[in-house]
CSV table of C-alpha atoms in Angstrom, one decimal:
chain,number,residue,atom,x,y,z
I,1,UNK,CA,30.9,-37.1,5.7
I,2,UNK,CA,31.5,-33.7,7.2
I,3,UNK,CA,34.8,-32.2,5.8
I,4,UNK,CA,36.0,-28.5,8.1
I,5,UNK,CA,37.5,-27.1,5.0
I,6,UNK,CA,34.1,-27.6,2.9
I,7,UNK,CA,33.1,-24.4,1.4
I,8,UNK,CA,29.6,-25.1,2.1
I,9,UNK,CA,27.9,-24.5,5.8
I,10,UNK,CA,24.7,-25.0,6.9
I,11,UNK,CA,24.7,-22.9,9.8
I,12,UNK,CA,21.6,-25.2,11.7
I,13,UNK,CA,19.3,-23.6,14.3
I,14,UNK,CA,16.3,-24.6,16.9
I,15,UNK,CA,13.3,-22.8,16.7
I,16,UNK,CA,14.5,-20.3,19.7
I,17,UNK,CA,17.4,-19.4,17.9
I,18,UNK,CA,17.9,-16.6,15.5
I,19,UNK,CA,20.4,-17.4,12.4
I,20,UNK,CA,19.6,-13.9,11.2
I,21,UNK,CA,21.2,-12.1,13.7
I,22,UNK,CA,24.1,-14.4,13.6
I,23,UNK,CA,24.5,-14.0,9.6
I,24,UNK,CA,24.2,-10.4,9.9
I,25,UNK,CA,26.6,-9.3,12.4
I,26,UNK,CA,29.0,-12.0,10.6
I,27,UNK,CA,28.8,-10.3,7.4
I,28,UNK,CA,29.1,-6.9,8.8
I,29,UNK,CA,32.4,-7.9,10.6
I,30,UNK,CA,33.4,-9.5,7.5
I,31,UNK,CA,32.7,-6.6,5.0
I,32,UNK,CA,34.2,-4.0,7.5
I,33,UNK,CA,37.7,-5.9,7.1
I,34,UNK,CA,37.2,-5.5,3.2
I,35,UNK,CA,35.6,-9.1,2.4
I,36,UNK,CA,33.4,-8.6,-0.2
I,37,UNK,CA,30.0,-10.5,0.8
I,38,UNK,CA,27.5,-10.8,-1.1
I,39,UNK,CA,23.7,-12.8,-0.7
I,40,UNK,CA,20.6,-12.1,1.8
I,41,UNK,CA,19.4,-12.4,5.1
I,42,UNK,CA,16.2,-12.3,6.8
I,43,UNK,CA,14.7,-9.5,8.4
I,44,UNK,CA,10.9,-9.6,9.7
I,45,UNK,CA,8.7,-12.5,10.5
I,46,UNK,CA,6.8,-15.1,7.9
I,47,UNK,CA,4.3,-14.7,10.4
I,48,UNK,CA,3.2,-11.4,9.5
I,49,UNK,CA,3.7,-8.7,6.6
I,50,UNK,CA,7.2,-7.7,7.9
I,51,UNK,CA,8.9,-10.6,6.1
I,52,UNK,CA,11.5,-8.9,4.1
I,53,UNK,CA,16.0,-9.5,3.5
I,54,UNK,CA,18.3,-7.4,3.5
I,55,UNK,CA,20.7,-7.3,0.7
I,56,UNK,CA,24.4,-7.6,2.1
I,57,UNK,CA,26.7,-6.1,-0.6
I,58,UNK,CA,24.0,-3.2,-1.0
I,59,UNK,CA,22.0,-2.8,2.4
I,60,UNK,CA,19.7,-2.7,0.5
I,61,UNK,CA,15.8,-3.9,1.9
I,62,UNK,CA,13.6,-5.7,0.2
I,63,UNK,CA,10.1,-6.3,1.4
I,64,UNK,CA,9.1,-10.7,0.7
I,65,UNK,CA,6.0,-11.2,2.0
I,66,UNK,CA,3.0,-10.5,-0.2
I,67,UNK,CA,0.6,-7.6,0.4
I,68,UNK,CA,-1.1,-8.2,3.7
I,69,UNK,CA,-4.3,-10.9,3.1
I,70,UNK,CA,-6.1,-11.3,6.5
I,71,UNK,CA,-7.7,-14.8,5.3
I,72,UNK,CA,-4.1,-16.3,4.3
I,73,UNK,CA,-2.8,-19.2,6.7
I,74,UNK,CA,0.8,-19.9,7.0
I,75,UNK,CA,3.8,-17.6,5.2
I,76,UNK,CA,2.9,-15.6,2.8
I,77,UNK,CA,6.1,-15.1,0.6
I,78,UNK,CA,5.6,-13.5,-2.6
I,79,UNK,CA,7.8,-15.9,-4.8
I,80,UNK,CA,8.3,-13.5,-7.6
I,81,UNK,CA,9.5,-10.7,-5.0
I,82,UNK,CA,12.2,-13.8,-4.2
I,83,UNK,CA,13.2,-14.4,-7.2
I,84,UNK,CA,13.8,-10.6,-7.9
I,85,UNK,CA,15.8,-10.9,-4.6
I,86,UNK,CA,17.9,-13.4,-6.1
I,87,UNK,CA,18.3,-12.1,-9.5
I,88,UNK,CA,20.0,-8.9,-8.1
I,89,UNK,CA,22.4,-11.3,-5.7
I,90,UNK,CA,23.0,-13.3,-9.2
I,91,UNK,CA,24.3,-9.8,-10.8
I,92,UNK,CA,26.1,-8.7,-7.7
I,93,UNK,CA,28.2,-12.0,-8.0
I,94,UNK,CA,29.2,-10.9,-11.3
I,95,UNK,CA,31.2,-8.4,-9.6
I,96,UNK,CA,32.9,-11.4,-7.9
I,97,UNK,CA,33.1,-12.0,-4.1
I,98,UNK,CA,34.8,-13.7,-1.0
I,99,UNK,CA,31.3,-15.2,0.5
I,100,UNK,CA,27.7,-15.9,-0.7
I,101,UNK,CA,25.4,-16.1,2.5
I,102,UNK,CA,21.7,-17.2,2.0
I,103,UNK,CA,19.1,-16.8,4.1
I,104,UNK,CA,17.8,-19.9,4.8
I,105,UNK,CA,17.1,-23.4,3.1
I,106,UNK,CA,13.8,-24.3,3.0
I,107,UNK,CA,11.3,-26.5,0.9
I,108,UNK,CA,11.6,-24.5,-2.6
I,109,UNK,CA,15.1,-25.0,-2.1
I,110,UNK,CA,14.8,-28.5,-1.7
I,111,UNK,CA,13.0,-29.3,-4.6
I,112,UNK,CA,15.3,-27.0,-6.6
I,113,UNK,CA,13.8,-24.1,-6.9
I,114,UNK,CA,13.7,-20.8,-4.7
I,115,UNK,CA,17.7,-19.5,-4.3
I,116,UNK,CA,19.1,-23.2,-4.7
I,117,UNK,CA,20.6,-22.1,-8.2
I,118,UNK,CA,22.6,-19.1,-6.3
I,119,UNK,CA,24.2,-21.9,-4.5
I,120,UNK,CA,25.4,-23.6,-7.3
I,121,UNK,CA,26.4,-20.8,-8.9
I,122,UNK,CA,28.8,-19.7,-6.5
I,123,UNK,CA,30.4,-22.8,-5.6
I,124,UNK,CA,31.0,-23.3,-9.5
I,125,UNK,CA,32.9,-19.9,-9.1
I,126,UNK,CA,34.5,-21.3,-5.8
I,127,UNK,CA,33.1,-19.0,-3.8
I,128,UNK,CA,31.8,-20.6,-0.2
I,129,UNK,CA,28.7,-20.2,0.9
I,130,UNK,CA,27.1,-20.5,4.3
I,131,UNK,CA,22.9,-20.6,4.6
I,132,UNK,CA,20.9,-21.3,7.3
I,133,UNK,CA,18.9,-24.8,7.9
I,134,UNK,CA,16.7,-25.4,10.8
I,135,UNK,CA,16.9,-28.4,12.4
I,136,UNK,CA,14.0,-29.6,10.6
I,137,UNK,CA,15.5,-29.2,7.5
I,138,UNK,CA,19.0,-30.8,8.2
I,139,UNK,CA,18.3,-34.3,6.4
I,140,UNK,CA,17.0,-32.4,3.5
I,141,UNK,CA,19.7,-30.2,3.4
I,142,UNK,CA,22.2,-33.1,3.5
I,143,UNK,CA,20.4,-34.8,0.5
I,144,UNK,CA,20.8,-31.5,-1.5
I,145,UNK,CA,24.5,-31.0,-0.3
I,146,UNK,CA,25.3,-33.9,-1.6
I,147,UNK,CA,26.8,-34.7,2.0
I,148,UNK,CA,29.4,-32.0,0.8
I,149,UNK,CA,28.7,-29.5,3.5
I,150,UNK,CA,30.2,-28.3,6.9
I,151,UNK,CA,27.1,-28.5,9.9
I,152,UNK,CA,27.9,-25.2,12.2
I,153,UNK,CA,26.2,-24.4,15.4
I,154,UNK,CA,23.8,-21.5,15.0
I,155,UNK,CA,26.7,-19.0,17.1
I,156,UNK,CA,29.3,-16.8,16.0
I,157,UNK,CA,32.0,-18.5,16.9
I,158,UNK,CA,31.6,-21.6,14.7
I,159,UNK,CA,30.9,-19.3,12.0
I,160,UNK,CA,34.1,-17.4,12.7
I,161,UNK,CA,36.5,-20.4,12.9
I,162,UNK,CA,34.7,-21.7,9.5
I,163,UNK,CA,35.4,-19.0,8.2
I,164,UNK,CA,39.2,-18.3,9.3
I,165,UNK,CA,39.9,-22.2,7.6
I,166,UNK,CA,38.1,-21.4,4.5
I,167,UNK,CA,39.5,-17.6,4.2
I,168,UNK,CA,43.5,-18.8,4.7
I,169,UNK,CA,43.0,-21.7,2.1
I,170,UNK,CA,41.7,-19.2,-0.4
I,171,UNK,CA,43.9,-16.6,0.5
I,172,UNK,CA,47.1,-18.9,-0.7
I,173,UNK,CA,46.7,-22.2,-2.1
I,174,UNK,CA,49.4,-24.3,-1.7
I,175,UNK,CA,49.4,-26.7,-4.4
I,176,UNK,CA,51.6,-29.3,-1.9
I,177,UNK,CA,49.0,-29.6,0.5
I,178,UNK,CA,46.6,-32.8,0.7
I,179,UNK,CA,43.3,-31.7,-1.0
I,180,UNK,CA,40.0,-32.1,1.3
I,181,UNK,CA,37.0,-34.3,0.3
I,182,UNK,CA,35.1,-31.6,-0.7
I,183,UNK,CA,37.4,-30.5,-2.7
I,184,UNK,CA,38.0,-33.6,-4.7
I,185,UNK,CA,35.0,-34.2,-5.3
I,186,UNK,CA,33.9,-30.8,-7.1
């Protein structure tokens, strides 16, 4: 079940689509009204050694890929550069924050691993968080989520309308209102 007041989006994309773009220009509109936004999004391609994020509370870049090895098939991310990636996101949350974005759910997030615990983290804080899942992730996505989780089409304007239902619900709870599913079941 898909609840519009979850504070967890999977913003979903096709292959010709570019979440990065979208996540960026979001969180730049977000942090120039004084949202505090904290996470990661993609900049570069898997493809070759320009795979690197950007850091959104910092802007801050990080290179991910691993130095440039002509034989290697496939993405070549450099898990511990990821991990370093996520341990600064975990300390900026310290410092609190109105939204967690994350680059994009993949199969180390599936299985637990990669930035999965940064989700968890900042939900526990009840802080929402939006990532990017292609298409061909959605099912596993859904079994991680729990089923708790908003699906958004990869544009702006679902993100923004997300957004303007989570942002006036955490601006001023009002403790008459009926609670949504997600929120129950936290």
């Amino acid at each position: 079940m898909f609840d519009a007041q979850c504070d967890l989006a999977a913003l979903v994309y096709e292959p010709h689509q570019d979440p990065d773009a979208v996540l960026r220009s979001f969180a730049a509109d977000l942090n120039a009204r004084d949202f505090r936004v904290v996470g990661m999004v993609q900049a570069g391609q898997c493809a070759d050694s320009s795979l690197s994020a950007v850091l959104l509370h910092s802007g801050e870049k990080l290179l991910l890929a691993q130095d440039f090895d002509p034989a290697a098939q496939g993405c070549r991310l450099d898990l511990a550069r990821l991990q370093n990636a996520g341990a600064r996101i975990a300390d900026a949350l310290v410092h609190g924050a109105d939204l967690v974005i994350i680059n994009r759910f993949g199969k180390r997030e599936r299985d637990g691993k990669g930035l999965s615990y940064l989700i968890e983290r900042a939900l526990d804080a009840d802080i929402p968080v939006v990532i990017a899942v292609g298409r061909d992730h959605f099912a596993d996505w859904i079994k991680f989520a729990g089923g708790m989780s908003v699906k958004l089409r990869c544009d702006r304007d679902a993100l923004d309308i997300w957004w303007h239902g989570i942002s006036a619900g955490h601006a001023q709870p009002d403790l008459q209102s009926h609670a949504t599913v997600c929120e129950i079941l936290k």
